[in-house]
XYZ file of C-alpha atoms in Angstrom:
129
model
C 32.829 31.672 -8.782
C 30.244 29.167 -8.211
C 27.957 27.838 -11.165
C 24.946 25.060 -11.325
C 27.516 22.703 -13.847
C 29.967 22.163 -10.877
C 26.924 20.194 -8.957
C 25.499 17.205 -9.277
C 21.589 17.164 -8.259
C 21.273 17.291 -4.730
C 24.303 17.406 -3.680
C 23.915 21.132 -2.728
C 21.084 23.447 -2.166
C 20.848 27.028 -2.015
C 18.428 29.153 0.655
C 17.910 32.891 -0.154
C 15.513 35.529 0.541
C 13.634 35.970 -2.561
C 12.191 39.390 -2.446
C 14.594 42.545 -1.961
C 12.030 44.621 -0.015
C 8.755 43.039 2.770
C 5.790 41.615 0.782
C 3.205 44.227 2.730
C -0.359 43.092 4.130
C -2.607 44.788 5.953
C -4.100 42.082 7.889
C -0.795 40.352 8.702
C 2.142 42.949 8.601
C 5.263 42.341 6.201
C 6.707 39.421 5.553
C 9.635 38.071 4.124
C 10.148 34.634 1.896
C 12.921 32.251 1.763
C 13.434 30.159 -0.757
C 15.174 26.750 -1.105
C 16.887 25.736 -4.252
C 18.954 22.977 -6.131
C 22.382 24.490 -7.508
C 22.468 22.013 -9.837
C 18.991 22.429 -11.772
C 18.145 25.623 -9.847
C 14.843 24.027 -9.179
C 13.173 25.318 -6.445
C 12.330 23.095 -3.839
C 10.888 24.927 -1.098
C 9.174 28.591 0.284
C 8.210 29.719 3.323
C 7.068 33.168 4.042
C 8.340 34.777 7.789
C 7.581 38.174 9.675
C 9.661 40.743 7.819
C 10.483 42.296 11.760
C 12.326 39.160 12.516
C 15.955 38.774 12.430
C 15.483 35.795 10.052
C 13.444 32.792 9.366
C 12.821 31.150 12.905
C 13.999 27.429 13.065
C 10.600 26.182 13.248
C 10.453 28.232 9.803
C 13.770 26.335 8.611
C 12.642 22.786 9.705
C 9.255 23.553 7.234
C 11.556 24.181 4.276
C 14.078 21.715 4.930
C 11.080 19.148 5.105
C 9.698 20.428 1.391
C 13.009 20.280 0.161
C 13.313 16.505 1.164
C 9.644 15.517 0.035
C 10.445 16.986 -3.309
C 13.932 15.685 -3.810
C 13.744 12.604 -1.817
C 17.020 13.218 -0.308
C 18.780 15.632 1.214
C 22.399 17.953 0.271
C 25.571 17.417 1.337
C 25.831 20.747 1.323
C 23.728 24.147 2.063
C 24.620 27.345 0.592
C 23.043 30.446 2.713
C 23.563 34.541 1.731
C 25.620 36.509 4.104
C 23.312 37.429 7.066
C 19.865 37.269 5.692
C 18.839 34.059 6.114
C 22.029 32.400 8.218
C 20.828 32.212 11.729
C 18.558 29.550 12.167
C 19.985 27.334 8.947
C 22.878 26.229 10.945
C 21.593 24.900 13.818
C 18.988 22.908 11.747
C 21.492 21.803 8.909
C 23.791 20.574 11.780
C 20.475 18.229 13.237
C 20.433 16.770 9.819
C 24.490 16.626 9.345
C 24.191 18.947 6.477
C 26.787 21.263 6.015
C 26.295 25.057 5.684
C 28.322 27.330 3.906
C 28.058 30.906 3.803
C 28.347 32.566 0.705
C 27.926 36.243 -0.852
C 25.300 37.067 -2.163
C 27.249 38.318 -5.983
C 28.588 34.433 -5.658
C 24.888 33.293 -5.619
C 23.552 35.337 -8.250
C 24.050 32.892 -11.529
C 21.872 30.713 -9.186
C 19.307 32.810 -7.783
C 19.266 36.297 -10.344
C 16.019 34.554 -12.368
C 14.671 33.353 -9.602
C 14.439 36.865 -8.160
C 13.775 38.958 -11.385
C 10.444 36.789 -12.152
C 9.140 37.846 -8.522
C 10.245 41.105 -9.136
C 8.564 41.196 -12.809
C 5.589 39.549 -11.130
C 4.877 41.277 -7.820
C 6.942 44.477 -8.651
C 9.273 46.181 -5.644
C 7.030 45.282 -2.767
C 5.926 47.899 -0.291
């Protein structure tokens, strides 16, 4: 079982889907967010919103995140942790151009990291939809 006092900061981050059902606009359609965090202060470094009909965050979606996650912490992980499936697709291939590995994780495993994260969007924006 993972936990935030087996890091140091920085040396691994955590990307997640923060909301557990499409943030719903009329002008733009639904949208999904991603969210980019530091297992060791579970500090969020990063969000990026993407179209809830996609498979996933695009790369070009990735890259943005990866990029706030480096202006904030000045540095990047040694290590990424990603959720089974949801947002795993394009995190690879851009973790690998920046020779960060990525390590795929359930989502129960995450939850000491991520639970507060998503229960003060979910006490804030309510179930989305």
């Amino acid at each position: 079982m993972l936990h935030p006092n087996q890091f140091k900061d920085n040396d691994a981050w955590i990307a997640f889907r923060l909301n557990d059902a499409p943030i719903v606009t009329e002008r733009d359609g639904d949208f999904d967010c991603i969210v980019l965090m530091d297992a060791a202060s579970c500090y969020i470094l990063g969000m990026e919103m993407y179209s809830a009909s996609a498979m996933g965050p695009s790369g070009q979606v990735v890259h943005r995140l990866l990029e706030q996650g480096h202006d904030r912490a000045g540095t990047l992980p040694q290590r990424l942790f990603v959720t089974e499936g949801s947002v795993a697709g394009a995190m690879y291939q851009e973790a690998a151009c920046l020779n960060i590995e990525v390590v795929t994780v359930s989502e129960d495993d995450l939850l000491v990291f991520i639970g507060e994260a998503r229960d003060g969007f979910k006490a804030r924006f309510g179930k989305i939809q």
